[in-house]
Short mmCIF file of C-alpha atoms and ligand atoms in Angstrom, two decimals:
data_model
loop_
_atom_site.label_atom_id
_atom_site.label_comp_id
_atom_site.label_asym_id
_atom_site.label_seq_id
_atom_site.Cartn_x
_atom_site.Cartn_y
_atom_site.Cartn_z
CA UNK A 149 0.00 0.00 0.00
CA UNK A 150 1.37 3.41 -0.86
CA UNK A 151 1.58 6.23 1.66
CA UNK A 152 -1.52 7.99 0.35
CA UNK A 153 -3.65 4.88 0.78
CA UNK A 154 -2.19 4.25 4.17
CA UNK A 155 -3.15 7.74 5.29
CA UNK A 156 -6.59 7.32 3.71
CA UNK A 157 -7.09 3.99 5.48
CA UNK A 158 -5.85 5.43 8.76
CA UNK A 159 -8.33 8.28 8.48
CA UNK A 160 -11.17 5.86 7.70
CA UNK A 161 -10.13 3.69 10.64
CA UNK A 162 -9.90 6.71 12.93
CA UNK A 163 -13.40 7.80 11.84
CA UNK A 164 -14.78 4.31 12.41
CA UNK A 165 -13.11 4.24 15.84
CA UNK A 166 -14.45 7.66 16.76
CA UNK A 167 -17.92 6.65 15.61
CA UNK A 168 -17.55 3.37 17.52
CA UNK A 169 -16.65 5.28 20.67
CA UNK A 170 -19.66 7.58 20.29
CA UNK A 171 -21.98 4.70 19.47
CA UNK A 172 -20.72 2.63 22.40
CA UNK A 173 -21.38 5.55 24.74
CA UNK A 174 -24.88 6.41 23.64
CA UNK A 175 -26.47 3.40 21.96
CA UNK A 176 -27.55 0.47 24.11
CA UNK A 177 -26.46 -3.00 23.02
CA UNK A 178 -28.77 -4.31 20.30
CA UNK A 179 -30.21 -7.36 21.99
CA UNK A 180 -33.44 -8.99 20.83
CA UNK A 181 -36.80 -8.65 22.55
CA UNK A 182 -36.31 -11.51 24.97
CA UNK A 183 -32.84 -10.19 25.88
CA UNK A 184 -31.32 -13.24 24.26
CA UNK A 185 -27.86 -12.72 22.89
CA UNK A 186 -25.75 -14.35 20.25
CA UNK A 187 -22.46 -15.13 21.98
CA UNK A 188 -19.30 -16.01 20.07
CA UNK A 189 -16.77 -17.92 22.19
CA UNK A 190 -13.21 -18.09 20.84
CA UNK A 191 -10.97 -20.59 22.63
CA UNK A 192 -7.18 -20.86 22.39
CA UNK A 193 -6.13 -24.10 24.04
CA UNK A 194 -4.92 -27.18 22.17
CA UNK A 195 -5.98 -29.32 25.16
CA UNK A 196 -9.50 -30.47 24.32
CA UNK A 197 -10.28 -31.29 27.93
CA UNK A 198 -7.95 -28.68 29.31
CA UNK A 199 -8.64 -26.14 31.99
CA UNK A 200 -9.78 -23.21 29.86
CA UNK A 201 -12.03 -25.46 27.77
CA UNK A 202 -13.58 -26.83 30.98
CA UNK A 203 -14.34 -23.27 32.07
CA UNK A 204 -15.75 -22.52 28.63
CA UNK A 205 -18.02 -25.59 28.84
CA UNK A 206 -19.33 -24.30 32.17
CA UNK A 207 -19.77 -20.78 30.84
CA UNK A 208 -21.69 -22.08 27.83
CA UNK A 209 -23.86 -24.27 30.06
CA UNK A 210 -24.86 -21.22 32.11
CA UNK A 211 -25.44 -19.02 29.06
CA UNK A 212 -27.55 -21.60 27.22
CA UNK A 213 -29.57 -22.33 30.37
CA UNK A 214 -30.48 -18.67 30.15
CA UNK A 215 -31.56 -19.06 26.53
CA UNK A 216 -28.61 -17.40 24.84
CA UNK A 217 -27.40 -18.69 21.51
CA UNK A 218 -23.71 -19.65 21.73
CA UNK A 219 -21.41 -20.31 18.79
CA UNK A 220 -17.94 -21.62 19.51
CA UNK A 221 -14.67 -21.42 17.62
CA UNK A 222 -11.84 -23.63 18.88
CA UNK A 223 -8.83 -21.90 17.28
CA UNK A 224 -6.40 -24.69 18.13
CA UNK A 225 -8.38 -27.12 15.97
CA UNK A 226 -8.93 -24.75 13.06
CA UNK A 227 -6.86 -23.55 10.20
CA UNK A 228 -6.21 -19.84 10.73
CA UNK A 229 -3.15 -18.50 8.99
CA UNK A 230 -1.34 -15.71 10.86
CA UNK A 231 -1.69 -12.24 9.35
CA UNK A 232 1.20 -11.50 6.98
CA UNK A 233 0.67 -7.71 6.90
CA UNK A 234 0.15 -7.60 3.14
CA UNK A 235 -2.60 -5.04 3.71
CA UNK A 236 -4.61 -6.38 0.78
CA UNK A 237 -7.70 -6.26 3.02
CA UNK A 238 -7.21 -2.54 3.65
CA UNK A 239 -8.42 -3.29 7.20
CA UNK A 240 -11.92 -3.97 5.88
CA UNK A 241 -11.97 -6.35 2.98
CA UNK A 242 -11.10 -9.76 1.68
CA UNK A 243 -8.12 -11.43 3.29
CA UNK A 244 -5.65 -13.22 1.03
CA UNK A 245 -6.17 -16.33 3.16
CA UNK A 246 -9.40 -18.21 2.55
CA UNK A 247 -9.41 -20.32 5.70
CA UNK A 248 -11.38 -21.04 8.87
CA UNK A 249 -11.28 -17.38 9.87
CA UNK A 250 -14.31 -17.14 7.57
CA UNK A 251 -16.33 -18.56 10.47
CA UNK A 252 -15.31 -15.62 12.66
CA UNK A 253 -16.03 -13.21 9.84
CA UNK A 254 -19.51 -14.68 9.41
CA UNK A 255 -20.36 -14.78 13.10
CA UNK A 256 -18.71 -11.89 14.87
CA UNK A 257 -20.51 -8.92 13.33
CA UNK A 258 -23.99 -9.91 14.53
CA UNK A 259 -22.77 -11.32 17.86
CA UNK A 260 -23.82 -9.37 20.94
CA UNK A 261 -20.96 -10.76 22.96
CA UNK A 262 -17.49 -12.20 22.32
CA UNK A 263 -15.70 -14.38 24.89
CA UNK A 264 -11.95 -14.93 24.74
CA UNK A 265 -10.63 -18.07 26.47
CA UNK A 266 -6.94 -18.91 26.65
CA UNK A 267 -4.23 -20.62 28.62
CA UNK A 268 -1.30 -18.41 29.61
CA UNK A 269 1.72 -19.23 27.44
CA UNK A 270 4.90 -17.46 28.49
CA UNK A 271 2.91 -14.66 30.12
CA UNK A 272 0.79 -14.03 27.04
CA UNK A 273 -2.25 -15.49 25.34
CA UNK A 274 -1.82 -18.62 23.22
CA UNK A 275 -0.56 -18.20 19.66
CA UNK A 276 -3.69 -19.92 18.38
CA UNK A 277 -5.96 -17.25 19.87
CA UNK A 278 -3.58 -14.45 18.93
CA UNK A 279 -3.64 -15.54 15.29
CA UNK A 280 -7.43 -15.14 15.29
CA UNK A 281 -7.32 -11.73 16.99
CA UNK A 282 -4.65 -10.48 14.57
CA UNK A 283 -6.94 -11.40 11.69
CA UNK A 284 -9.53 -8.96 13.16
CA UNK A 285 -7.40 -6.50 11.16
CA UNK A 286 -9.18 -7.59 7.99
CA UNK A 287 -12.63 -6.90 9.49
CA UNK A 288 -11.59 -3.88 11.55
CA UNK A 289 -14.09 -1.64 9.78
CA UNK A 290 -17.01 -3.87 10.86
CA UNK A 291 -16.36 -4.67 14.51
CA UNK A 292 -16.25 -1.28 16.24
CA UNK A 293 -19.83 -1.79 17.33
CA UNK A 294 -21.17 -2.21 20.87
CA UNK A 295 -20.67 -5.73 22.21
CA UNK A 296 -20.25 -7.35 25.57
CA UNK A 297 -17.10 -9.34 26.21
CA UNK A 298 -15.52 -11.66 28.77
CA UNK A 299 -12.11 -13.16 29.42
CA UNK A 300 -11.35 -16.69 30.61
CA UNK A 301 -7.70 -17.27 31.49
CA UNK A 302 -5.99 -20.29 33.03
CA UNK A 303 -2.40 -20.55 34.23
CA UNK A 304 -0.19 -22.57 36.51
CA UNK A 305 1.42 -19.99 38.77
CA UNK A 306 -0.30 -18.60 41.82
CA UNK A 307 0.85 -15.01 41.37
CA UNK A 308 -1.98 -12.63 40.43
CA UNK A 309 0.47 -10.09 38.99
CA UNK A 310 1.50 -12.48 36.21
CA UNK A 311 -2.00 -12.24 34.75
CA UNK A 312 -1.78 -8.45 34.46
CA UNK A 313 -0.29 -8.26 30.92
CA UNK A 314 -3.05 -10.47 29.50
CA UNK A 315 -5.75 -8.57 31.39
CA UNK A 316 -4.29 -5.30 30.11
CA UNK A 317 -4.18 -6.61 26.54
CA UNK A 318 -7.84 -7.62 26.81
CA UNK A 319 -8.84 -4.26 28.31
CA UNK A 320 -6.97 -2.21 25.71
CA UNK A 321 -8.46 -4.34 22.92
CA UNK A 322 -11.98 -3.78 24.30
CA UNK A 323 -11.35 -0.06 24.67
CA UNK A 324 -10.20 0.11 21.04
CA UNK A 325 -13.22 -1.83 19.79
CA UNK A 326 -15.74 -0.09 22.06
CA UNK A 327 -16.75 -3.36 23.71
CA UNK A 328 -17.84 -3.69 27.31
CA UNK A 329 -16.25 -6.13 29.75
CA UNK A 330 -18.87 -8.10 31.68
CA UNK A 331 -16.63 -10.55 33.49
CA UNK A 332 -13.23 -12.13 33.83
CA UNK A 333 -12.44 -15.59 35.15
CA UNK A 334 -8.76 -15.50 35.99
CA UNK A 335 -7.94 -19.06 37.07
CA UNK A 336 -4.49 -19.26 38.64
CA UNK A 337 -2.79 -22.32 40.11
CA UNK A 338 -4.05 -24.77 37.49
CA UNK A 339 -1.35 -26.66 35.65
CA UNK A 340 -2.29 -30.21 34.66
CA UNK A 341 -5.23 -31.01 32.44
CA UNK A 342 -8.32 -31.27 34.61
CA UNK A 343 -6.84 -29.61 37.67
CA UNK A 344 -9.35 -26.79 37.37
CA UNK A 345 -12.03 -29.30 38.36
CA UNK A 346 -10.71 -29.19 41.91
CA UNK A 347 -11.32 -25.46 42.18
CA UNK A 348 -14.23 -23.04 42.41
CA UNK A 349 -13.55 -21.63 38.91
CA UNK A 350 -15.97 -23.90 36.97
CA UNK A 351 -18.77 -22.68 39.25
CA UNK A 352 -17.69 -19.07 38.65
CA UNK A 353 -17.70 -19.65 34.89
CA UNK A 354 -21.16 -21.21 35.06
CA UNK A 355 -22.42 -18.27 37.13
CA UNK A 356 -20.94 -15.79 34.67
CA UNK A 357 -22.82 -17.46 31.81
CA UNK A 358 -25.98 -17.63 33.89
CA UNK A 359 -25.71 -13.96 34.88
CA UNK A 360 -26.06 -12.69 31.33
C1 FMN B 1116 3.89 -23.49 26.18
C2 FMN B 1116 3.38 -23.28 27.56
C3 FMN B 1116 3.68 -22.09 28.22
C4 FMN B 1116 3.19 -21.85 29.50
N1 FMN B 1116 3.48 -20.67 30.10
C5 FMN B 1116 2.99 -20.42 31.34
C6 FMN B 1116 3.29 -19.20 32.01
O1 FMN B 1116 3.94 -18.30 31.50
N2 FMN B 1116 2.80 -19.02 33.26
C7 FMN B 1116 2.05 -19.99 33.88
O2 FMN B 1116 1.65 -19.78 35.03
N3 FMN B 1116 1.72 -21.13 33.25
C8 FMN B 1116 2.17 -21.39 32.01
N4 FMN B 1116 1.85 -22.55 31.36
C9 FMN B 1116 0.89 -23.49 31.99
C10 FMN B 1116 -0.53 -23.30 31.45
O3 FMN B 1116 -0.91 -21.95 31.40
C11 FMN B 1116 -1.53 -24.07 32.33
O4 FMN B 1116 -1.21 -25.44 32.29
C12 FMN B 1116 -2.94 -23.84 31.89
O5 FMN B 1116 -3.82 -24.34 32.88
C13 FMN B 1116 -3.24 -24.54 30.57
O6 FMN B 1116 -4.57 -24.30 30.20
P1 FMN B 1116 -5.33 -25.32 29.24
O7 FMN B 1116 -5.44 -26.61 30.00
O8 FMN B 1116 -6.63 -24.67 29.00
O9 FMN B 1116 -4.53 -25.46 28.00
C14 FMN B 1116 2.35 -22.82 30.12
C15 FMN B 1116 2.06 -24.02 29.46
C16 FMN B 1116 2.58 -24.26 28.20
C17 FMN B 1116 2.25 -25.56 27.51
#
């Protein structure tokens, strides 16, 4: 992309962001008559029965008990190519990769809520989830609309401060998109697959889903 287009795209993006910020301040979330939401859950763990997926199962149970419609995308079992910064999408267009990200593209715009679930990998989110979030770049022009959001994080250490970078990343992302945080399950001290079952976190995840 030449410099002129870059500036043009930046201006468009800035306008969309500004509009998103205004809209998120003044327009209530568009939820249907019965207050039932479409919730997109994006998971990042390659452990099918791992700790974050267990929390997600509990969250979904609570949300569906309340009548919400949940769609789930397990990044670790999908084909999502990392963004290569070719800029062909212009931040709001077709990506050069025709892969499983199409599911996100088809489901995120009309979702009322997006849930991010990830294990902590070297103090960050998993690469599988990050690849999906990076590809938001190609739909950036369509997702600065009011949505609820939640974070589910699992990690082995007991220190709360180690979760801060991921929490900050999530908060800055939401601020940029104009989305509203409605809950965070930060599950520390869970290392082996299934160890989260011996904690209170599954109940918390269920209650979060049920509270919506
Ligand atoms: C590659 C890798 C990196 C990890 N890095 C961290 C870390 O930085 N801090 C930590 O407390 N746990 C770390 N862990 C442990 C996982 O976060 C922990 O086992 C978590 O419960 C896994 O969630 P899951 O079962 O949903 O995959 C790491 C595990 C792996 C496999």
